[in-house]
Coordinates of C-alpha atoms in Angstrom, one line a residue:
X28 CA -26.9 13.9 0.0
X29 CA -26.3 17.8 0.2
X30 CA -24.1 19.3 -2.7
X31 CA -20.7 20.7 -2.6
X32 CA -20.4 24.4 -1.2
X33 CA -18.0 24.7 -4.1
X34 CA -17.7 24.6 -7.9
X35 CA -14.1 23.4 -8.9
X36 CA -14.0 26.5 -11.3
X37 CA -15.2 29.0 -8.1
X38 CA -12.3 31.4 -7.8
X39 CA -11.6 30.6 -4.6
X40 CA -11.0 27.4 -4.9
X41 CA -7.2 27.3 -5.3
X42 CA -6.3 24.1 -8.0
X43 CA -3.3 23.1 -9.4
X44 CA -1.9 19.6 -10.0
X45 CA 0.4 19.1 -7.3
X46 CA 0.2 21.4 -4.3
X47 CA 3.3 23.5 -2.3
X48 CA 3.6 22.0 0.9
X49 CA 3.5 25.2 2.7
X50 CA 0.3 26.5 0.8
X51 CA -1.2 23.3 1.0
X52 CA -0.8 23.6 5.0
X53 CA -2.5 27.0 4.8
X54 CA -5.5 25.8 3.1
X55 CA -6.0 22.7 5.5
X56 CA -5.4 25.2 8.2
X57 CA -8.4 26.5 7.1
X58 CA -10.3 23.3 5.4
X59 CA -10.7 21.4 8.3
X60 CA -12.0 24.4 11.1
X61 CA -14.3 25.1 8.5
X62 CA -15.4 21.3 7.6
X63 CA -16.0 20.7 11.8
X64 CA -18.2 24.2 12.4
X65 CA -20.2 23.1 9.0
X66 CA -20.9 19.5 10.3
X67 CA -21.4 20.7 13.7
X68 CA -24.5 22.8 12.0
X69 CA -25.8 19.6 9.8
X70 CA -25.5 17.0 12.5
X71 CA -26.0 19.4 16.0
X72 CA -27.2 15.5 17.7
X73 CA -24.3 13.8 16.7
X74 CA -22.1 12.0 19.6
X75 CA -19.7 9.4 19.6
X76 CA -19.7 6.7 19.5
X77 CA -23.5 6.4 18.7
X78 CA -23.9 8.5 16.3
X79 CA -21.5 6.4 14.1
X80 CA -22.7 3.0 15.2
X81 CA -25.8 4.6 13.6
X82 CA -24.1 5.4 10.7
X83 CA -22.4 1.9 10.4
X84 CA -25.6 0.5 11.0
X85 CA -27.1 2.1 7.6
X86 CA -24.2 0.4 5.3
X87 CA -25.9 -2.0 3.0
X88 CA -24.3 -4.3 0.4
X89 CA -25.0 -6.6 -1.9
X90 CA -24.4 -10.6 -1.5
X91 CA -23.0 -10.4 -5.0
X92 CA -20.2 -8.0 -3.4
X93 CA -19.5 -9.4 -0.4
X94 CA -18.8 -13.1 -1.7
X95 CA -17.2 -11.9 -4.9
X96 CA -14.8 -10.5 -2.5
X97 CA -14.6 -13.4 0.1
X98 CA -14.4 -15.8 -2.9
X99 CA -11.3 -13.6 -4.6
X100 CA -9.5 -13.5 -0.9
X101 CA -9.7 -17.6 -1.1
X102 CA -8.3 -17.7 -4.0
X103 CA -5.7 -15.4 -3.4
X104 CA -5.0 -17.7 -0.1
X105 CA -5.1 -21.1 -2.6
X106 CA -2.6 -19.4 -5.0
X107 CA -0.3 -18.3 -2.3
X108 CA 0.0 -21.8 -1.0
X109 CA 0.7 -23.2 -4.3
X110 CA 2.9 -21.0 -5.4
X111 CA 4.9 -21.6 -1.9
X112 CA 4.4 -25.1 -2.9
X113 CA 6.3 -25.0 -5.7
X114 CA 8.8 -22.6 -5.0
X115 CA 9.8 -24.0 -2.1
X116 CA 11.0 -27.3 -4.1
X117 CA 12.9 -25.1 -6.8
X118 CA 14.9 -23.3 -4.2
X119 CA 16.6 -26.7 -3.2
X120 CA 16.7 -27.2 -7.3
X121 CA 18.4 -24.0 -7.6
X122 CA 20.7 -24.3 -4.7
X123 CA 19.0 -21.5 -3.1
X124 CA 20.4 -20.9 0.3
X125 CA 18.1 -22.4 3.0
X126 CA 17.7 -19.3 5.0
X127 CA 15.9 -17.8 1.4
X128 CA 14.0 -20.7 0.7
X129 CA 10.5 -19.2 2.6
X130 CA 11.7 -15.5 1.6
X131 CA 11.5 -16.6 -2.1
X132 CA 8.2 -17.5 -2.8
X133 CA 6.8 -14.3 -0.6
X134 CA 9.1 -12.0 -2.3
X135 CA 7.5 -13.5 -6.0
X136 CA 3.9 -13.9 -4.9
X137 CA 4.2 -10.1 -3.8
X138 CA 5.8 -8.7 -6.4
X139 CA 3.4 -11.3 -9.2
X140 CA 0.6 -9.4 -7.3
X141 CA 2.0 -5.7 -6.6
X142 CA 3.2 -5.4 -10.2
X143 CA 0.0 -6.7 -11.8
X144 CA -2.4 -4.7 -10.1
X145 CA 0.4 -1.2 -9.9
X146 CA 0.2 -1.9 -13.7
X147 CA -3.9 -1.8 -13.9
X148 CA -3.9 1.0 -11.9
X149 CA -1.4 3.0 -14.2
X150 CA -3.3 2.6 -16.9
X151 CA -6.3 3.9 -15.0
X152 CA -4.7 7.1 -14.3
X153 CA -2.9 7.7 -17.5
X154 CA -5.0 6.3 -20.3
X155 CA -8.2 6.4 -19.1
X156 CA -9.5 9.9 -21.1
X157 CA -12.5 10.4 -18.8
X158 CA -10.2 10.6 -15.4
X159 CA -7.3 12.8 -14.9
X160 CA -7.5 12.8 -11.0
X161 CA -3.3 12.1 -11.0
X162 CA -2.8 15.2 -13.1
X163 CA -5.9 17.2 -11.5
X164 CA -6.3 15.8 -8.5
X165 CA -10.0 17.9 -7.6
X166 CA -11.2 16.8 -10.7
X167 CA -12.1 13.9 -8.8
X168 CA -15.0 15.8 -7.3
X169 CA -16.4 17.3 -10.6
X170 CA -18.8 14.1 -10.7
X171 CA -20.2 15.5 -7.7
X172 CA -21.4 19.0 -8.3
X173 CA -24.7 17.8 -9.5
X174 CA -25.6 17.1 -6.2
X175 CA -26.2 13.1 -7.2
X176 CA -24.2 10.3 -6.1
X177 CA -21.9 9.7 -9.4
X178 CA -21.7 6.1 -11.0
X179 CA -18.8 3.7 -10.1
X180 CA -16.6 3.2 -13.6
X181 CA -16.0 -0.7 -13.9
X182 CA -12.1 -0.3 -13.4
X183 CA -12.5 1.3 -10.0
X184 CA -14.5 -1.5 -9.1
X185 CA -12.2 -4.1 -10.4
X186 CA -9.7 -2.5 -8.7
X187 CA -11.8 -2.6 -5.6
X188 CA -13.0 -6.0 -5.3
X189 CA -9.2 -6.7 -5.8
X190 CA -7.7 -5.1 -3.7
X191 CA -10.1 -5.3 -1.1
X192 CA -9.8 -9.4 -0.7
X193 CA -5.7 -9.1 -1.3
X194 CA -5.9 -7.2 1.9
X195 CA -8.6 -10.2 3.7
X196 CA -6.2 -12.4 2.8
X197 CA -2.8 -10.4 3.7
X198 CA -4.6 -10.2 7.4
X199 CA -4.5 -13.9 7.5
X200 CA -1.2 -14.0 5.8
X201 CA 0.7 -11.9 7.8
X202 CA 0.1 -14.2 11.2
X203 CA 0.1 -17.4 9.4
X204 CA 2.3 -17.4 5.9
X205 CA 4.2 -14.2 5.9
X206 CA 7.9 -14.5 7.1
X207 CA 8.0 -12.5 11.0
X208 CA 8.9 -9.4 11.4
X209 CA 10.1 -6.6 13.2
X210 CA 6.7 -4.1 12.0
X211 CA 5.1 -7.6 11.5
X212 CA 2.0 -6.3 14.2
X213 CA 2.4 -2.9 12.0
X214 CA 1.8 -4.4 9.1
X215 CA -1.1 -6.5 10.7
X216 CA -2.6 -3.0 11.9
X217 CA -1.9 -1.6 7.8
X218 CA -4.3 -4.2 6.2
X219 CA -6.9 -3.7 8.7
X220 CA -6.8 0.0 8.0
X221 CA -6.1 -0.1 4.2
X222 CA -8.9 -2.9 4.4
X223 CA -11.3 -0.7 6.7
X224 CA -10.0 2.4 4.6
X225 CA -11.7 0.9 1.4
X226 CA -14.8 -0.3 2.7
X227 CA -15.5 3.3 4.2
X228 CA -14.3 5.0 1.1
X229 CA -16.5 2.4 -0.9
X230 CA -20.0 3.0 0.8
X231 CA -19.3 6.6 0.8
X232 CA -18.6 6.2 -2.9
X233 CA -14.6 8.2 -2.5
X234 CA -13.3 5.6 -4.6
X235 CA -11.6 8.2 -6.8
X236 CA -9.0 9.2 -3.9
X237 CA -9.1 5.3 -3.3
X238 CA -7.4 4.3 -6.6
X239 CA -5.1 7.1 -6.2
X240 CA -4.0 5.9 -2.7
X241 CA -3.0 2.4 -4.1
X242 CA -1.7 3.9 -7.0
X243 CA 1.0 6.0 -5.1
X244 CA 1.5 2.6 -3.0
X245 CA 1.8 -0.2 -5.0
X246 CA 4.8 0.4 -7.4
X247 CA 7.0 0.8 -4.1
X248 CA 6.2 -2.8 -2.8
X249 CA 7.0 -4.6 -6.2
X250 CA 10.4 -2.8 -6.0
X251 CA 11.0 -3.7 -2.6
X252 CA 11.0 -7.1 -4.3
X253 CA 12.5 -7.1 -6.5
X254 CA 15.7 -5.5 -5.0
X255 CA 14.7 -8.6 -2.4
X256 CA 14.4 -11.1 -4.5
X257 CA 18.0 -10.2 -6.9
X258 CA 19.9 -10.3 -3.9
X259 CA 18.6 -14.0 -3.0
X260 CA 18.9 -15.7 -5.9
X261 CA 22.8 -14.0 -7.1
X262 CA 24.7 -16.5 -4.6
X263 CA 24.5 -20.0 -4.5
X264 CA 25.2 -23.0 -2.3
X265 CA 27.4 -24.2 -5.3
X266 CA 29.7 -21.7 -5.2
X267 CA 28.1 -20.0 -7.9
X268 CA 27.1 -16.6 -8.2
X269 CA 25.5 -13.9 -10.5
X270 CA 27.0 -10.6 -11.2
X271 CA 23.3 -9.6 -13.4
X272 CA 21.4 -10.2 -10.0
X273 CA 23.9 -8.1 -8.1
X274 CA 23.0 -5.0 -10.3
X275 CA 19.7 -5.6 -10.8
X276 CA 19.4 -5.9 -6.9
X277 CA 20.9 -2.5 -6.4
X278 CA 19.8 -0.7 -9.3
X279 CA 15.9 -1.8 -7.7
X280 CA 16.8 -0.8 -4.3
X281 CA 17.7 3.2 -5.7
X282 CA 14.7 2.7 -7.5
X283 CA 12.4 1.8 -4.8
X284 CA 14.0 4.8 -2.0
X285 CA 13.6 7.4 -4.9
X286 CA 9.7 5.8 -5.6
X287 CA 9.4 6.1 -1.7
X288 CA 10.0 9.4 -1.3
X289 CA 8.0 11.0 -4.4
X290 CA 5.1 8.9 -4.0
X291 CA 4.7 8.0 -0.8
X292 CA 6.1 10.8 0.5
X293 CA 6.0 14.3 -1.8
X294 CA 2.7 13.2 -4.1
X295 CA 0.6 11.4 -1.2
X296 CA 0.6 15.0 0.5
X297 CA 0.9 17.1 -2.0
X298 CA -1.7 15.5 -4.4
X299 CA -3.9 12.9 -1.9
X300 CA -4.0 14.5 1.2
X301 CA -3.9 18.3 -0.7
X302 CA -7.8 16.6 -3.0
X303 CA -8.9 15.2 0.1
X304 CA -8.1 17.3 3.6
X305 CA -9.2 20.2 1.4
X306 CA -10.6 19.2 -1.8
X307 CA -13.3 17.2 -0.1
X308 CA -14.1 19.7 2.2
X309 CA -15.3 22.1 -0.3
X310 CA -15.8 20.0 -3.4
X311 CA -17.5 17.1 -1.9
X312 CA -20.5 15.9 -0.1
X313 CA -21.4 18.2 2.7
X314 CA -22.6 15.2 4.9
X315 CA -20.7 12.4 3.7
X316 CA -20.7 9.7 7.5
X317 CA -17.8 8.7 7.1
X318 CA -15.5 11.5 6.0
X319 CA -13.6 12.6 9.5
X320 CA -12.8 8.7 10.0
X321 CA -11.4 8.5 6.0
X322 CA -9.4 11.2 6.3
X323 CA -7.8 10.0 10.0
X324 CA -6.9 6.9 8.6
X325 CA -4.9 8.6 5.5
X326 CA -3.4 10.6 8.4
X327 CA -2.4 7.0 9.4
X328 CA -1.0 5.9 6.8
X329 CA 1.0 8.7 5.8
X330 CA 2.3 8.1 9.7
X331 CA 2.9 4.6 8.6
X332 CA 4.7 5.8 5.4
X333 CA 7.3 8.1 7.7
X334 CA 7.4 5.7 10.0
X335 CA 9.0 2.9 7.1
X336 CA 11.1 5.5 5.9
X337 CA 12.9 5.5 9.2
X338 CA 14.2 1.8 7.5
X339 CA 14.9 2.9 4.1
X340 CA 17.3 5.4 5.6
X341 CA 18.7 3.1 8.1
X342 CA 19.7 0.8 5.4
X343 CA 21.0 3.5 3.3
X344 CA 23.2 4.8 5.5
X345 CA 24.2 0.9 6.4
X346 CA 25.0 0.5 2.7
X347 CA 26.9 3.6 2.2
X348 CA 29.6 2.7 5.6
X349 CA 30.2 -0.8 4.9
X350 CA 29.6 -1.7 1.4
X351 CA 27.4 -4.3 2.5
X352 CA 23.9 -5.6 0.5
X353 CA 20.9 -4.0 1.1
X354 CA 19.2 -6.5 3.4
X355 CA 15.7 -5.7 4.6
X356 CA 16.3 -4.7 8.3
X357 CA 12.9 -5.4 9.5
X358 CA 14.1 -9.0 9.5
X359 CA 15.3 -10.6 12.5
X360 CA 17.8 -13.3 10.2
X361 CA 19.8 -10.4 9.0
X362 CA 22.8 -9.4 9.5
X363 CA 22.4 -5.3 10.4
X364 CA 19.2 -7.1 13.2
X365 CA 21.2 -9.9 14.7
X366 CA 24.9 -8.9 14.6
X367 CA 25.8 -12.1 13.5
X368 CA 28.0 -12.6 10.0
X369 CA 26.2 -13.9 6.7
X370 CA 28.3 -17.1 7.3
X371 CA 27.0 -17.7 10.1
X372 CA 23.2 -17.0 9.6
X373 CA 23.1 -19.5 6.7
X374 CA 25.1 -21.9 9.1
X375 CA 21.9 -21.9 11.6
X376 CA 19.6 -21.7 9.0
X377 CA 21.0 -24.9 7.6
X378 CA 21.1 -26.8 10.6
X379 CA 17.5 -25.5 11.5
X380 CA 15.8 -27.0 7.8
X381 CA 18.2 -30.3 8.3
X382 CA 19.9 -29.1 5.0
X383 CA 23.5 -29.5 4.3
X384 CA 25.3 -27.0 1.7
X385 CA 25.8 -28.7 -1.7
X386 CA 29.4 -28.2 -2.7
X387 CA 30.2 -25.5 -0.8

């Protein structure tokens, strides 16, 4: 491994805690020119693709990882079903309407999981003393300035191995558990690259800007729902319905367009992209393989992030004309997707699960 150029403290390194967008364009104007003539100078041979079939070719792990992982995405899969199991029979319990009764145990078994891990992670970045990366986002290159490859703390690994067999199983998920979607094929393509995204960052040992990726990520999808989940379960097939869902639903859905834009959004460039397009360059190992295709594939995502927003603002401005709920309008049983009347979805729905409404 050849050192960092850089020490943080080097006057010219230019460090705060949560960049300007328009300086932090200027500095990755410059980062990245600079990163390709360096690594054009360490590696004059390189081509691709060879080169990094060569350099996949050198990736070793241990069996201990690898089925620690494949053992955690089984039993993700085994919970799951359960869960769905379960849930399934205490919508009809709960005179759930039929057209929820799949959407309920997804919405809980992501939210059980988002929540959980969002919650590890939090307390990763704000009270573990010997990491500040949220705060001082280069700091997570200090560990490299001795020129040595630093030692993996046991919470990033947790987190790791964690996240890494959530996102095996999501891939199977989303084709054969997950309700369909419009993004459905996006979202396939988003756990192969968040998947791919940790392996890469793993072997390269840039876990540091790992765990901060998922930590701007997470809190997002376990508000999404939540807002999803209060809206199915305030009206009933019985005629009943709860006012506390109603504003907890709304109240979530604010919540999670506010979370959107600050984390995925403002802090994901301003304090990911801003330690990483040009922190890395500078601060971490000249040579490190896999660094071009890391930081493409947060380019990705952040594309990905935009690219959701697009929704968030659709349903906004949805809500704010008609007054209507905040339905998720990647879905194609929806009223703002199909055109047809709430009435009338649960109508088909009902007929298509051989259901009849209980006093309705």
């Amino acid at each position: 491994m050849l050192r960092p150029e850089y020490n943080i403290t080097d006057p010219s390194i230019y460090r705060t805690s949560t960049a300007n967008p328009f300086i932090l364009a200027g500095l990755v104007y410059e980062s990245l020119p600079h990163w390709a003539r360096r690594y054009a100078r360490l590696r004059p041979d390189y081509s691709f693709p060879s080169s990094m079939i060569s350099d996949f070719k050198k990736i070793s792990l241990s069996n201990t990882e690898l089925y620690t992982v494949l053992l955690l995405a089984a039993l993700f899969t085994f919970l799951r079903y359960y869960l769905q199991i379960r849930l399934e029979s205490w919508t009809q319990i709960h005179n759930i309407y039929p057209r929820f009764a799949h959407k309920v145990p997804e919405s809980f078994w992501k939210l059980t999981y988002y929540g959980t891990v969002w919650i590890f992670a939090y307390y990763f970045h704000m009270c573990v003393e010997s990491h500040d990366i949220f705060n001082d986002p280069l700091s997570m290159w200090i560990e490299w300035e001795s020129g040595e490859r630093p030692k993996m703390h046991w919470q990033v690994q947790v987190i790791y191995a964690v996240q890494s067999a959530f996102y095996i199983h999501s891939i199977y998920a989303t084709l054969f558990m997950d309700l369909w979607r419009k993004d459905s094929w996006l979202m396939f393509v988003h756990h192969f690259v968040a998947l791919a995204l940790l392996f890469l960052s793993y072997v390269d040992n840039f876990t540091l800007p790992g765990v901060l990726v998922l930590f701007l990520h997470d809190n997002s999808d376990a508000t999404l729902e939540i807002t999803k989940l209060s809206f199915y379960l305030k009206k009933r097939t019985n005629g009943q319905y709860y006012k506390s869902y109603f504003l907890m639903g709304n109240a979530a859905f604010i919540l999670f367009a506010i979370i959107w834009v600050i984390f995925r959004l403002y802090w994901y460039t301003c304090k990911l992209l801003y330690a990483t397009i040009y922190g890395a360059v500078y601060l971490g190992p000249q040579d490190a393989p896999f660094f071009p295709l890391l930081g493409a594939m947060l380019l990705i995502i952040f594309g990905m992030n935009v690219y959701w927003f697009n929704f968030i603002v659709r349903m906004v401005w949805r809500v704010a004309l008609t007054g209507e709920d905040p339905e998720d309008n990647r879905e194609w049983d929806t009223t703002a997707v199909s055109g047809l009347n709430q009435q009338k979805l649960d109508e088909l729905a009902t007929e298509k699960c051989h259901l009849k409404p209980k006093n309705v």
